[in-house]
Coordinates of C-alpha atoms in Angstrom, one line a residue:
Chain V
X153 CA 14.2 -85.7 -72.3
X154 CA 17.8 -85.9 -71.1
X155 CA 18.9 -86.1 -74.7
X156 CA 17.1 -82.8 -75.5
X157 CA 18.8 -81.3 -72.4
X158 CA 22.3 -82.4 -73.6
X159 CA 21.4 -81.2 -77.1
X160 CA 20.5 -77.8 -75.7
X161 CA 23.6 -77.6 -73.6
X162 CA 25.8 -78.4 -76.5
X163 CA 24.2 -75.7 -78.7
X164 CA 24.5 -73.2 -75.9
X165 CA 28.1 -74.1 -75.3
X166 CA 28.9 -73.7 -79.0
X167 CA 27.2 -70.3 -79.4
X168 CA 28.6 -69.2 -76.1
X169 CA 32.2 -69.7 -77.3
X170 CA 31.5 -67.3 -80.2
X171 CA 30.0 -64.8 -77.7
X172 CA 33.2 -65.2 -75.7
X173 CA 35.4 -64.4 -78.7
X174 CA 33.4 -61.3 -79.6
X175 CA 33.5 -60.2 -76.0
X176 CA 37.2 -60.7 -75.6
X177 CA 37.9 -58.0 -78.1
X178 CA 35.5 -55.7 -76.3
X179 CA 36.8 -56.4 -72.9
X180 CA 40.4 -55.9 -74.0
X181 CA 39.7 -52.4 -75.4
X182 CA 37.9 -51.6 -72.2
X183 CA 40.5 -53.0 -70.0
X184 CA 43.4 -51.2 -71.7
X185 CA 41.8 -47.8 -72.2
X186 CA 38.5 -47.6 -70.3
X187 CA 36.4 -47.1 -73.4
X188 CA 33.2 -49.0 -74.3
X189 CA 33.2 -49.7 -78.0
X190 CA 29.6 -49.5 -79.4
X191 CA 30.9 -50.3 -82.9
X192 CA 32.3 -53.6 -81.9
X193 CA 29.5 -55.5 -83.5
X194 CA 30.3 -53.8 -86.8
X195 CA 33.9 -55.2 -86.7
X196 CA 32.2 -58.6 -86.5
X197 CA 30.0 -57.5 -89.5
X198 CA 33.0 -56.5 -91.5
X199 CA 34.6 -59.9 -90.6
X200 CA 31.5 -61.6 -92.0
X201 CA 31.6 -59.6 -95.3
X202 CA 35.3 -60.2 -95.6
X203 CA 34.7 -64.0 -95.5
X204 CA 31.7 -63.7 -97.8
X205 CA 33.5 -61.7 -100.5
X206 CA 36.6 -63.9 -100.5
X207 CA 34.3 -66.9 -100.8
X208 CA 32.0 -65.6 -103.6
X209 CA 34.6 -63.7 -105.6
X210 CA 37.6 -66.0 -105.4
X211 CA 36.0 -69.2 -104.1
X212 CA 38.2 -69.2 -101.0
X213 CA 36.7 -71.0 -98.2
X214 CA 36.0 -69.0 -95.0
X215 CA 38.1 -71.5 -93.0
X216 CA 41.2 -70.7 -95.0
X217 CA 40.5 -66.9 -95.2
X218 CA 40.2 -66.5 -91.4
X219 CA 43.9 -65.3 -91.0
X220 CA 43.3 -62.7 -93.8
X221 CA 40.1 -61.6 -92.2
X222 CA 42.0 -61.2 -88.9
X223 CA 44.6 -59.2 -90.7
X224 CA 42.1 -56.9 -92.4
X225 CA 40.3 -56.3 -89.1
X226 CA 43.5 -55.7 -87.2
X227 CA 44.3 -53.0 -89.7
X228 CA 40.8 -51.5 -89.5
X229 CA 41.0 -51.4 -85.7
X230 CA 44.4 -49.6 -85.8
X231 CA 43.2 -47.1 -88.4
X232 CA 40.0 -46.4 -86.3
X233 CA 42.2 -45.9 -83.3
X234 CA 44.6 -43.5 -85.1
X235 CA 41.9 -41.5 -86.9
X236 CA 39.3 -41.2 -84.2
X237 CA 39.8 -42.9 -80.9
X238 CA 43.2 -41.4 -80.2
X239 CA 41.6 -38.0 -80.0
X240 CA 39.1 -38.9 -77.3
X241 CA 41.3 -40.9 -74.9
X242 CA 40.8 -38.3 -72.1
X243 CA 37.4 -37.0 -73.2
X244 CA 34.4 -37.3 -70.8
X245 CA 32.5 -40.6 -70.9
X246 CA 29.5 -39.2 -72.8
X247 CA 31.8 -38.1 -75.7
X248 CA 33.5 -41.5 -75.8
X249 CA 30.1 -43.2 -75.8
X250 CA 28.9 -41.1 -78.7
X251 CA 32.0 -41.3 -80.7
X252 CA 31.9 -45.1 -80.8
X253 CA 28.1 -45.0 -81.2
X254 CA 28.7 -42.7 -84.2
X255 CA 31.2 -45.2 -85.6
X256 CA 28.6 -47.9 -85.3
X257 CA 26.1 -46.0 -87.4
X258 CA 28.9 -45.0 -89.8
X259 CA 30.0 -48.6 -90.4
X260 CA 26.4 -49.7 -90.9
X261 CA 25.9 -46.9 -93.4
X262 CA 29.1 -47.8 -95.2
X263 CA 28.1 -51.4 -95.4
X264 CA 24.6 -50.5 -96.7
X265 CA 26.2 -48.2 -99.2
X266 CA 28.7 -50.7 -100.5
X267 CA 26.7 -53.9 -100.3
X268 CA 23.0 -53.0 -100.0
X269 CA 20.8 -54.1 -97.0
X270 CA 20.2 -57.5 -98.5
X271 CA 20.7 -60.7 -96.5
X272 CA 23.5 -62.9 -97.9
X273 CA 24.6 -66.4 -96.9
X274 CA 27.6 -68.6 -97.6
X275 CA 26.3 -71.9 -99.0
X276 CA 28.3 -75.0 -99.4
X277 CA 31.4 -74.0 -97.5
X278 CA 33.7 -76.9 -96.6
X279 CA 32.1 -77.1 -93.1
X280 CA 28.5 -77.3 -94.1
X281 CA 26.2 -80.1 -93.0
X282 CA 25.8 -81.8 -89.7
X283 CA 26.4 -85.1 -88.0
X284 CA 25.1 -87.0 -85.0
X285 CA 27.2 -88.1 -82.1
X286 CA 25.6 -90.5 -79.5
X287 CA 22.2 -89.3 -80.5
X288 CA 23.1 -85.6 -80.4
X289 CA 22.8 -83.6 -83.6
X290 CA 25.7 -81.2 -84.1
X291 CA 26.0 -78.7 -87.0
X292 CA 29.5 -78.9 -88.5
X293 CA 29.8 -75.1 -89.0
X294 CA 28.7 -74.5 -85.4
X295 CA 31.2 -77.1 -84.1
X296 CA 34.0 -75.7 -86.2
X297 CA 33.1 -72.2 -85.1
X298 CA 33.2 -73.3 -81.4
X299 CA 36.6 -75.0 -81.8
X300 CA 37.9 -72.0 -83.7
X301 CA 36.7 -69.6 -81.0
X302 CA 38.5 -71.7 -78.4
X303 CA 41.8 -71.7 -80.4
X304 CA 41.7 -68.0 -80.9
X305 CA 40.8 -67.3 -77.3
X306 CA 43.7 -69.5 -76.0
X307 CA 46.0 -67.8 -78.5
X308 CA 45.0 -64.3 -77.3
X309 CA 45.4 -65.4 -73.7
X310 CA 48.8 -66.9 -74.3
X311 CA 49.9 -63.7 -76.1
X312 CA 48.8 -61.6 -73.2
X313 CA 50.4 -63.7 -70.5
X314 CA 53.5 -65.1 -72.2
X315 CA 54.9 -62.4 -74.5
X316 CA 56.7 -59.2 -73.7
X317 CA 54.2 -57.2 -75.8
X318 CA 51.3 -58.8 -74.0
X319 CA 52.9 -58.0 -70.6
X320 CA 53.3 -54.4 -71.8
X321 CA 49.6 -54.4 -72.8
X322 CA 48.6 -55.7 -69.4
X323 CA 50.9 -53.1 -67.6
X324 CA 49.1 -50.3 -69.5
X325 CA 45.8 -51.7 -68.5
X326 CA 46.8 -51.9 -64.9
X327 CA 48.4 -48.4 -64.6
X328 CA 49.0 -46.1 -67.6
X329 CA 51.3 -43.8 -65.7
X330 CA 53.5 -46.5 -64.2
X331 CA 53.7 -48.2 -67.6
X332 CA 54.7 -44.9 -69.3
X333 CA 57.5 -44.5 -66.7
X334 CA 58.7 -48.0 -67.6
X335 CA 59.1 -46.8 -71.1
X336 CA 55.9 -48.3 -72.6
X337 CA 54.3 -46.1 -75.2
X338 CA 50.6 -46.1 -74.2
X339 CA 49.6 -44.8 -77.7
X340 CA 51.0 -47.9 -79.3
X341 CA 49.4 -50.2 -76.7
X342 CA 46.0 -48.6 -77.3
X343 CA 46.4 -49.0 -81.0
X344 CA 47.4 -52.7 -80.4
X345 CA 44.4 -53.2 -78.2
X346 CA 42.1 -51.8 -80.9
X347 CA 43.8 -54.0 -83.5
X348 CA 43.5 -57.2 -81.5
X349 CA 40.0 -56.3 -80.4
X350 CA 38.8 -55.7 -83.9
X351 CA 40.6 -58.9 -85.1
X352 CA 38.9 -61.0 -82.5
X353 CA 35.5 -59.7 -83.5
X354 CA 36.4 -60.2 -87.2
X355 CA 37.4 -63.8 -86.7
X356 CA 34.2 -64.4 -84.8
X357 CA 32.4 -62.9 -87.8
X358 CA 34.3 -65.2 -90.2
X359 CA 33.4 -68.2 -88.1
X360 CA 29.8 -67.2 -88.0
X361 CA 29.6 -66.5 -91.7
X362 CA 29.2 -70.2 -92.6
X363 CA 25.9 -70.5 -90.7
X364 CA 24.6 -67.0 -89.9
X365 CA 23.0 -64.5 -92.4
X366 CA 25.2 -61.6 -93.4
X367 CA 23.7 -58.1 -93.5
X368 CA 24.7 -54.5 -92.6
X369 CA 22.9 -54.5 -89.2
X370 CA 24.0 -58.0 -88.1
X371 CA 26.2 -56.5 -85.4
X372 CA 23.1 -55.5 -83.4
X373 CA 22.4 -59.1 -82.7
X374 CA 25.7 -59.5 -80.9
X375 CA 26.6 -56.2 -79.3
X376 CA 24.2 -56.3 -76.4
X377 CA 25.2 -59.9 -75.6
X378 CA 28.8 -58.9 -75.8
X379 CA 28.2 -56.1 -73.3
X380 CA 26.5 -58.6 -71.0
X381 CA 29.4 -61.0 -71.3
X382 CA 32.0 -58.3 -70.6
X383 CA 30.1 -57.0 -67.6
X384 CA 29.4 -60.5 -66.2
X385 CA 33.0 -61.5 -66.7
X386 CA 34.4 -58.3 -65.3
X387 CA 35.5 -55.4 -67.5
X388 CA 39.0 -56.2 -68.8
X389 CA 39.1 -59.8 -67.9
X390 CA 39.8 -62.3 -70.7
X391 CA 39.2 -65.4 -68.6
X392 CA 36.1 -63.8 -67.3
X393 CA 34.8 -63.2 -70.8
X394 CA 35.4 -66.8 -71.7
X395 CA 33.5 -68.2 -68.7
X396 CA 30.7 -65.6 -69.0
X397 CA 30.4 -66.2 -72.8
X398 CA 29.8 -69.9 -72.3
X399 CA 27.5 -69.1 -69.4
X400 CA 25.4 -66.7 -71.4
X401 CA 25.3 -69.0 -74.4
X402 CA 24.0 -71.9 -72.3
X403 CA 21.5 -69.7 -70.3
X404 CA 20.2 -68.2 -73.5
X405 CA 19.6 -71.5 -75.2
X406 CA 18.2 -73.2 -72.1
X407 CA 15.9 -70.2 -71.3
X408 CA 14.7 -70.1 -74.9
X409 CA 14.0 -73.9 -74.6
X410 CA 12.1 -73.6 -71.3
X411 CA 10.2 -70.2 -71.8
X412 CA 10.1 -69.7 -75.5
X413 CA 12.7 -68.3 -77.9
X414 CA 11.2 -64.8 -77.8
X415 CA 12.4 -64.4 -74.2
X416 CA 15.9 -65.6 -74.8
X417 CA 17.5 -62.2 -74.6
X418 CA 15.3 -61.0 -71.8
X419 CA 16.4 -63.9 -69.6
X420 CA 20.1 -63.2 -70.3
X421 CA 19.5 -59.5 -69.5
X422 CA 17.6 -60.2 -66.2
X423 CA 20.4 -62.5 -65.1
X424 CA 22.9 -59.8 -66.1
X425 CA 21.1 -57.1 -64.0
X426 CA 20.9 -59.5 -61.1
X427 CA 24.6 -60.2 -61.1
X428 CA 25.3 -56.5 -61.6
X429 CA 23.4 -55.7 -58.4
X430 CA 25.2 -58.2 -56.2
X431 CA 28.6 -58.1 -57.9
X432 CA 28.9 -55.0 -60.0
X433 CA 32.6 -55.7 -60.8
X434 CA 31.5 -58.9 -62.5
X435 CA 32.6 -62.5 -61.8
X436 CA 36.3 -62.1 -62.4
X437 CA 36.6 -58.3 -62.2
X438 CA 38.6 -56.5 -59.6
X439 CA 36.5 -54.3 -57.3
Chain K
X1034 CA 36.6 -41.9 -64.7
X1035 CA 37.6 -39.4 -62.0
X1036 CA 40.3 -38.0 -64.1
X1037 CA 37.9 -37.7 -67.0
X1038 CA 35.8 -35.3 -64.9
X1039 CA 38.9 -33.3 -64.2
X1040 CA 39.9 -33.1 -67.8
X1041 CA 36.5 -31.8 -68.8
X1042 CA 36.9 -28.8 -66.4
X1043 CA 39.4 -26.5 -68.1
X1044 CA 37.1 -26.1 -71.1
X1045 CA 34.8 -24.1 -68.8
X1046 CA 35.1 -20.3 -69.0
X1047 CA 36.1 -18.2 -66.0
X1048 CA 33.7 -17.8 -63.2
X1049 CA 32.5 -14.3 -64.0
X1050 CA 31.2 -15.2 -67.4
X1051 CA 28.3 -17.7 -67.0
X1052 CA 26.0 -15.1 -65.6
X1053 CA 26.4 -12.9 -68.6
X1054 CA 26.1 -15.7 -71.1
X1055 CA 23.2 -17.1 -69.1
X1056 CA 21.4 -13.7 -69.4
X1057 CA 22.0 -13.8 -73.1
X1058 CA 20.8 -17.4 -73.1
X1059 CA 17.5 -16.5 -71.5
X1060 CA 17.0 -13.5 -73.8
X1061 CA 17.7 -15.8 -76.8
X1062 CA 15.3 -18.5 -75.5
X1063 CA 12.6 -15.9 -75.1
X1064 CA 13.1 -14.5 -78.6
X1065 CA 13.1 -18.1 -80.0
X1066 CA 9.8 -18.8 -78.1
X1067 CA 8.2 -15.7 -79.5
X1068 CA 9.3 -16.7 -83.0
X1069 CA 8.1 -20.3 -82.4
X1070 CA 4.6 -19.1 -81.5
X1071 CA 4.2 -17.5 -85.0
X1072 CA 5.8 -20.3 -87.0
X1073 CA 2.5 -22.0 -88.1
X1074 CA 1.4 -18.6 -89.5
X1075 CA 4.3 -18.6 -91.9
X1076 CA 4.8 -22.3 -92.6
X1077 CA 1.8 -23.6 -94.5
X1078 CA 3.1 -26.9 -95.9
X1079 CA 2.1 -29.8 -93.6
X1080 CA 5.5 -31.5 -94.2
X1081 CA 7.4 -28.4 -93.0
X1082 CA 5.0 -28.1 -90.1
X1083 CA 5.8 -31.7 -89.3
X1084 CA 9.5 -31.0 -89.2
X1085 CA 8.8 -28.1 -86.8
X1086 CA 6.9 -30.5 -84.6
X1087 CA 9.7 -33.1 -84.8
X1088 CA 12.2 -30.4 -83.6
X1089 CA 10.0 -29.5 -80.7
X1090 CA 9.5 -33.1 -79.8
X1091 CA 13.3 -33.8 -80.0
X1092 CA 13.9 -30.7 -77.9
X1093 CA 11.4 -31.8 -75.2
X1094 CA 13.0 -35.3 -75.0
X1095 CA 16.5 -33.7 -74.8
X1096 CA 15.5 -31.2 -72.1
X1097 CA 13.9 -34.1 -70.1
X1098 CA 17.0 -36.3 -70.5
X1099 CA 19.2 -33.4 -69.5
X1100 CA 17.7 -33.4 -66.0
X1101 CA 19.1 -36.8 -65.1
X1102 CA 21.9 -37.1 -67.7
X1103 CA 23.1 -33.5 -67.8
X1104 CA 22.5 -31.9 -64.4
X1105 CA 22.8 -35.0 -62.2
X1106 CA 25.4 -36.6 -64.5
X1107 CA 23.8 -40.0 -64.6
X1108 CA 24.1 -41.1 -68.2
X1109 CA 20.9 -43.1 -68.7
X1110 CA 20.8 -44.8 -72.1
X1111 CA 17.4 -46.4 -71.4
X1112 CA 15.1 -43.4 -71.3
X1113 CA 13.1 -44.8 -74.3
X1114 CA 11.7 -47.2 -71.7
X1115 CA 9.8 -44.3 -70.1
X1116 CA 8.9 -42.7 -73.4
X1117 CA 7.3 -46.1 -74.3
X1118 CA 5.7 -46.6 -71.0
X1119 CA 4.1 -43.1 -71.3
X1120 CA 2.9 -43.9 -74.8
X1121 CA 1.5 -47.3 -73.9
X1122 CA -0.1 -46.2 -70.7
X1123 CA -1.9 -43.3 -72.2
X1124 CA -2.9 -45.2 -75.4
X1125 CA -4.3 -48.2 -73.4
X1126 CA -6.2 -45.9 -71.0
X1127 CA -7.6 -43.8 -73.9
X1128 CA -8.2 -46.3 -76.6
X1129 CA -9.3 -49.3 -74.4
X1130 CA -10.8 -47.7 -71.4
X1131 CA -12.0 -44.4 -72.8
X1132 CA -10.2 -42.2 -70.3
X1133 CA -9.7 -38.6 -71.4
X1134 CA -6.3 -38.6 -73.2
X1135 CA -5.1 -35.5 -71.4
X1136 CA -5.6 -37.3 -68.1
X1137 CA -4.2 -40.5 -69.6
X1138 CA -1.1 -38.6 -70.6
X1139 CA -0.5 -37.4 -67.0
X1140 CA -1.2 -40.9 -65.8
X1141 CA 1.4 -42.2 -68.2
X1142 CA 3.9 -39.7 -66.7
X1143 CA 3.0 -40.9 -63.2
X1144 CA 3.4 -44.6 -64.1
X1145 CA 6.8 -43.9 -65.7
X1146 CA 8.0 -41.9 -62.7
X1147 CA 7.0 -44.7 -60.4
X1148 CA 8.7 -47.4 -62.5
X1149 CA 11.8 -45.2 -62.8
X1150 CA 12.0 -45.1 -59.0
X1151 CA 11.8 -48.9 -58.8
X1152 CA 14.5 -49.2 -61.5
X1153 CA 16.6 -46.4 -60.1
X1154 CA 16.5 -48.0 -56.7
X1155 CA 18.7 -50.8 -57.9
X1156 CA 20.5 -49.2 -60.8
X1157 CA 21.9 -46.2 -58.9
X1158 CA 24.1 -48.5 -56.9
X1159 CA 26.1 -48.6 -60.2
X1160 CA 28.4 -46.0 -61.5
X1161 CA 29.6 -44.7 -64.8
X1162 CA 29.7 -47.4 -67.5
X1163 CA 28.0 -49.9 -65.3
X1164 CA 25.0 -47.6 -64.8
X1165 CA 24.8 -46.8 -68.6
X1166 CA 24.9 -50.5 -69.5
X1167 CA 22.3 -51.4 -66.9
X1168 CA 19.8 -48.8 -68.2
X1169 CA 20.3 -50.2 -71.7
X1170 CA 19.5 -53.6 -70.4
X1171 CA 16.4 -52.5 -68.5
X1172 CA 15.0 -50.7 -71.6
X1173 CA 15.7 -53.7 -73.7
X1174 CA 13.9 -56.0 -71.3
X1175 CA 10.9 -53.7 -71.3
X1176 CA 10.9 -53.6 -75.1
X1177 CA 10.9 -57.5 -75.2
X1178 CA 8.0 -57.6 -72.6
X1179 CA 5.9 -55.2 -74.7
X1180 CA 6.7 -57.1 -77.9
X1181 CA 5.3 -60.2 -76.4
X1182 CA 2.4 -58.8 -74.4
X1183 CA -0.8 -59.6 -76.2
X1184 CA -2.9 -57.0 -74.1
X1185 CA -0.6 -54.2 -75.3
X1186 CA -0.9 -55.3 -78.9
X1187 CA 2.3 -57.4 -79.1
X1188 CA 4.7 -56.7 -81.9
X1189 CA 1.8 -55.3 -84.0
X1190 CA 1.2 -52.4 -81.6
X1191 CA -1.8 -50.2 -80.8
X1192 CA -4.0 -47.8 -82.8
X1193 CA -5.8 -44.7 -81.5
X1194 CA -9.2 -44.3 -83.2
X1195 CA -9.7 -41.2 -85.3
X1196 CA -13.5 -41.2 -85.2
X1197 CA -13.6 -38.2 -82.9
X1198 CA -11.4 -35.1 -83.2
X1199 CA -10.8 -31.9 -81.3
X1200 CA -9.1 -30.5 -78.2
X1201 CA -11.2 -32.6 -75.8
X1202 CA -10.0 -35.9 -77.3
X1203 CA -6.5 -34.8 -78.3
X1204 CA -6.9 -36.0 -81.9
X1205 CA -6.5 -33.6 -84.8
X1206 CA -6.5 -33.8 -88.6
X1207 CA -4.4 -30.7 -88.9
X1208 CA -0.7 -30.4 -87.8
X1209 CA -1.2 -26.9 -86.2
X1210 CA -2.8 -28.0 -82.9
X1211 CA -0.1 -30.7 -82.5
X1212 CA 2.5 -28.0 -83.1
X1213 CA 1.1 -25.8 -80.2
X1214 CA 0.8 -28.8 -77.9
X1215 CA 4.4 -29.8 -78.6
X1216 CA 5.5 -26.2 -78.0
X1217 CA 3.5 -26.1 -74.7
X1218 CA 5.1 -29.4 -73.6
X1219 CA 8.5 -28.1 -74.4
X1220 CA 7.9 -24.9 -72.4
X1221 CA 6.6 -26.9 -69.5
X1222 CA 9.6 -29.1 -69.5
X1223 CA 11.9 -26.1 -69.8
X1224 CA 10.2 -24.4 -66.8
X1225 CA 10.7 -27.6 -64.8
X1226 CA 14.3 -27.5 -65.7
X1227 CA 14.6 -23.9 -64.9
X1228 CA 13.0 -24.4 -61.5
X1229 CA 15.4 -27.3 -60.8
X1230 CA 18.4 -25.1 -61.9
X1231 CA 17.3 -22.3 -59.6
X1232 CA 16.4 -24.4 -56.6
X1233 CA 18.6 -26.3 -54.2
X1234 CA 17.9 -29.4 -56.2
X1235 CA 20.1 -28.0 -58.9
X1236 CA 23.0 -27.6 -56.5
X1237 CA 22.6 -31.1 -55.2
X1238 CA 22.4 -32.5 -58.8
X1239 CA 25.6 -30.7 -59.8
X1240 CA 27.3 -31.8 -56.6
X1241 CA 26.3 -35.4 -57.4
X1242 CA 27.8 -35.0 -60.9
X1243 CA 31.0 -33.1 -60.1
X1244 CA 32.0 -34.0 -56.6
X1245 CA 30.0 -37.1 -55.5
X1246 CA 32.4 -38.0 -52.6
X1247 CA 32.5 -34.5 -51.3
X1248 CA 28.7 -34.3 -51.5
X1249 CA 28.4 -37.5 -49.6
X1250 CA 30.8 -36.4 -46.9
X1251 CA 28.6 -33.3 -46.4
X1252 CA 25.6 -35.5 -45.7
X1253 CA 23.9 -35.3 -49.1
X1254 CA 21.8 -38.4 -49.6
X1255 CA 23.1 -39.1 -53.1
X1256 CA 20.6 -41.9 -54.0
X1257 CA 17.6 -39.8 -53.0
X1258 CA 18.6 -36.9 -55.3
X1259 CA 19.5 -39.2 -58.1
X1260 CA 16.1 -40.8 -57.8
X1261 CA 14.4 -37.4 -57.8
X1262 CA 16.3 -36.5 -61.0
X1263 CA 15.5 -39.8 -62.6
X1264 CA 11.8 -39.6 -61.7
X1265 CA 11.3 -36.0 -62.9
X1266 CA 13.2 -36.8 -66.1
X1267 CA 11.1 -40.0 -66.7
X1268 CA 7.9 -38.1 -66.0
X1269 CA 8.5 -35.6 -68.7
X1270 CA 10.0 -38.2 -71.1
X1271 CA 6.7 -40.1 -70.7
X1272 CA 4.7 -37.0 -71.5
X1273 CA 6.7 -36.8 -74.7
X1274 CA 5.9 -40.5 -75.5
X1275 CA 2.1 -39.9 -74.9
X1276 CA 2.3 -36.9 -77.2
X1277 CA 4.0 -39.1 -79.9
X1278 CA 1.2 -41.6 -79.6
X1279 CA -1.5 -39.0 -80.0
X1280 CA 0.2 -37.4 -83.0
X1281 CA 1.0 -40.7 -84.9
X1282 CA -2.2 -42.4 -83.7
X1283 CA -0.2 -45.6 -83.8
X1284 CA 2.5 -47.0 -81.6
X1285 CA 4.5 -50.3 -81.6
X1286 CA 7.5 -51.4 -79.5
X1287 CA 10.1 -50.5 -82.1
X1288 CA 8.9 -46.9 -82.6
X1289 CA 8.5 -45.9 -78.9
X1290 CA 10.9 -48.3 -77.1
X1291 CA 13.9 -48.6 -79.4
X1292 CA 17.4 -48.0 -78.1
X1293 CA 18.0 -45.5 -80.9
X1294 CA 15.4 -43.3 -79.3
X1295 CA 17.3 -43.4 -76.0
X1296 CA 20.5 -42.5 -77.7
X1297 CA 18.8 -39.6 -79.6
X1298 CA 17.6 -38.1 -76.3
X1299 CA 21.1 -38.0 -75.0
X1300 CA 22.6 -36.9 -78.3
X1301 CA 20.4 -33.9 -78.6
X1302 CA 21.7 -32.7 -75.2
X1303 CA 25.3 -33.4 -76.0
X1304 CA 25.1 -31.7 -79.4
X1305 CA 23.7 -28.5 -77.9
X1306 CA 25.5 -28.5 -74.6
X1307 CA 25.1 -31.0 -71.8
X1308 CA 23.8 -29.7 -68.5
X1309 CA 22.6 -26.4 -69.9
X1310 CA 19.0 -25.1 -70.3
X1311 CA 19.0 -24.1 -74.0
X1312 CA 21.6 -26.7 -75.1
X1313 CA 19.1 -29.5 -75.9
X1314 CA 16.8 -27.1 -77.8
X1315 CA 19.6 -26.0 -80.0
X1316 CA 20.8 -29.6 -80.4
X1317 CA 17.3 -30.7 -81.3
X1318 CA 17.1 -28.1 -84.0
X1319 CA 20.4 -28.9 -85.5
X1320 CA 20.1 -32.7 -85.3
X1321 CA 16.5 -32.8 -86.7
X1322 CA 17.3 -30.5 -89.6
X1323 CA 20.4 -32.5 -90.5
X1324 CA 18.5 -35.8 -90.0
X1325 CA 15.6 -34.7 -92.2
X1326 CA 17.8 -32.8 -94.6
X1327 CA 20.1 -35.7 -95.4
X1328 CA 17.2 -38.0 -95.6
X1329 CA 15.5 -35.7 -98.1
X1330 CA 18.7 -35.2 -100.1
X1331 CA 20.2 -38.6 -100.1
X1332 CA 17.6 -40.9 -98.6
X1333 CA 15.8 -41.4 -101.9
X1334 CA 18.9 -43.0 -103.4
X1335 CA 18.8 -45.6 -100.7
X1336 CA 22.2 -47.1 -99.9
X1337 CA 22.6 -45.4 -96.5
X1338 CA 24.2 -42.1 -97.6
X1339 CA 22.0 -40.2 -95.1
X1340 CA 23.1 -42.5 -92.4
X1341 CA 26.8 -42.0 -93.2
X1342 CA 26.5 -38.2 -93.1
X1343 CA 24.5 -38.3 -89.9
X1344 CA 27.0 -40.6 -88.2
X1345 CA 30.0 -38.6 -89.4
X1346 CA 28.4 -35.5 -87.8
X1347 CA 27.9 -37.3 -84.5
X1348 CA 31.6 -38.4 -84.5
X1349 CA 32.9 -34.9 -85.4
X1350 CA 30.8 -33.3 -82.6
X1351 CA 31.7 -35.9 -80.0
X1352 CA 35.4 -35.7 -80.8
X1353 CA 35.9 -32.0 -81.4
X1354 CA 33.0 -30.3 -79.6
X1355 CA 32.4 -32.4 -76.4
X1356 CA 30.8 -29.3 -74.8
X1357 CA 28.3 -28.8 -77.6
X1358 CA 27.3 -25.7 -79.4
X1359 CA 26.8 -23.8 -76.1
X1360 CA 30.3 -24.8 -74.9
X1361 CA 31.8 -23.7 -78.1
X1362 CA 29.9 -20.4 -77.9
X1363 CA 31.0 -19.8 -74.3
X1364 CA 34.7 -20.5 -75.0
X1365 CA 34.4 -18.2 -78.1
X1366 CA 32.9 -15.4 -75.9
X1367 CA 35.6 -16.0 -73.3
X1368 CA 38.4 -15.7 -75.9
X1369 CA 36.8 -12.5 -77.3
X1370 CA 36.5 -11.0 -73.9
X1371 CA 40.1 -11.8 -73.1
X1372 CA 41.2 -10.1 -76.3
X1373 CA 39.0 -7.1 -75.6
X1374 CA 40.4 -6.6 -72.1
X1375 CA 43.9 -7.0 -73.5
X1376 CA 43.1 -4.3 -76.0
X1377 CA 41.6 -2.1 -73.3
X1378 CA 44.6 -2.5 -71.1
X1379 CA 46.8 -1.7 -74.1
X1380 CA 45.0 1.5 -74.8
X1381 CA 45.2 2.5 -71.1
X1382 CA 48.9 2.2 -70.9

């Protein structure tokens, strides 16, 4: 019994780390410019396809192509910001919601157009297979993905807290006007936030691609969870997203184990609402 | 958030104008209604009649959403929950217990309104993004419950028997009766909206939307009026859901509880003009025609071309016309008037 419990905890932790990585991109965009990005799951989807095509066309393993995927998605994030988002920075909330919602549909449509709605998988990447450790079965791709998510998360955290650019980003998030008076170009910071946000989602997609099916609507599986993680952690908080991501992953897997997998998402959402009622600013958010 | 509200203000035309455009708006609506009554006389093809019904249904959903989302400014992205509750309540009462479907429809509206008060009671503590997210979560939970609820047909859904037909059982083989019922529902929802707009509720709703802190300091019970807006909106949304069930004779969680439906309700309002009476009706016409048109033109080739065009349109509208067609029309009128008065002054001198 306890073995099953530990097994469940480990699976929850590993998927939770991925959730955290997806949510960090989302929370960053929100924190810096107060916009909820409904198309965030589609950045993840593009990250998966990027991994898939480099693997199937050039036999490059997803583990090696992660930096390229990050670079592609960073570019995509910046382009999306420049072409669309920069025009709605001061628009009413409903316009912002529908702009990013439209982007979500657009990206899904483009993926369907380019690659058809089929399910694709990456078979026999260098991290396939599984091993057992002290009686606990661990999938190698899942473990790699978890470790990769931790590394990227720590990297983003260090970038924000230790570099000048990161400090500028945080200053913009805290107070746009004050940051502008200090000579920080908020337009550049917004673009940077979108770039990093998209790159995080893309890397999460790349890490997932070795064990998760790849299809145009795959983002739908992650966007709601990512919202929950961002909300639970506190909008704009990176540490909050990490903690909440792990929490959500563990609760989801445990809940699925105890009540049946069909209620996994419902349990997470109920918990999310409960926390929202008592602490609307999230676990680590400022009131 | 607060500065967003300020930014949206300058797009509004000067004070003297709305009355005039509102008058034109009512006249236009009346003319549209008269035309709508005769549509089935000119449109014989069932597929075209169906598109007309879809427009009326989308308009009714949008007008219902607009009560809470437009007038009271509470962006609920979970209204599909009430659409589904309406559809399921009436279908269960009619198909399983033999209750008259017209009564079952009203019962569905009542159940949805009650549930909306329970949900709103907790969710209205949240503002802006948090409220929008919470409503998505609630709707998603309700969808999961229905998907796993054996009594409600689970993921397979429920069927309404077609063995009896006619006005007393609300089941028809022809599209025309459905058309007139949809039109009737839309007019009913519009009348409710009009009454709200004209009564003190409308002032309170707008106060909640534009100046919540000022309204609170004047002693307006914000939560009470938010709940009223939510309940009325949910009641009419549920009637729309019941109508859908009767028209399709089949419902399942994906078709009456999906998030896409919630988004569409809001989208219709935004496209036409949020917080206006005729906005959702115009928005429904435009959106449905584009939706159906792109599907007919490009849907056959598969590959998501229709989705791309539909999505691009949403983005263009949200970015460039945040006040919708009505907002665009108002600012155009305002510009024209300004030019005219300039010309008049020029002649006078």
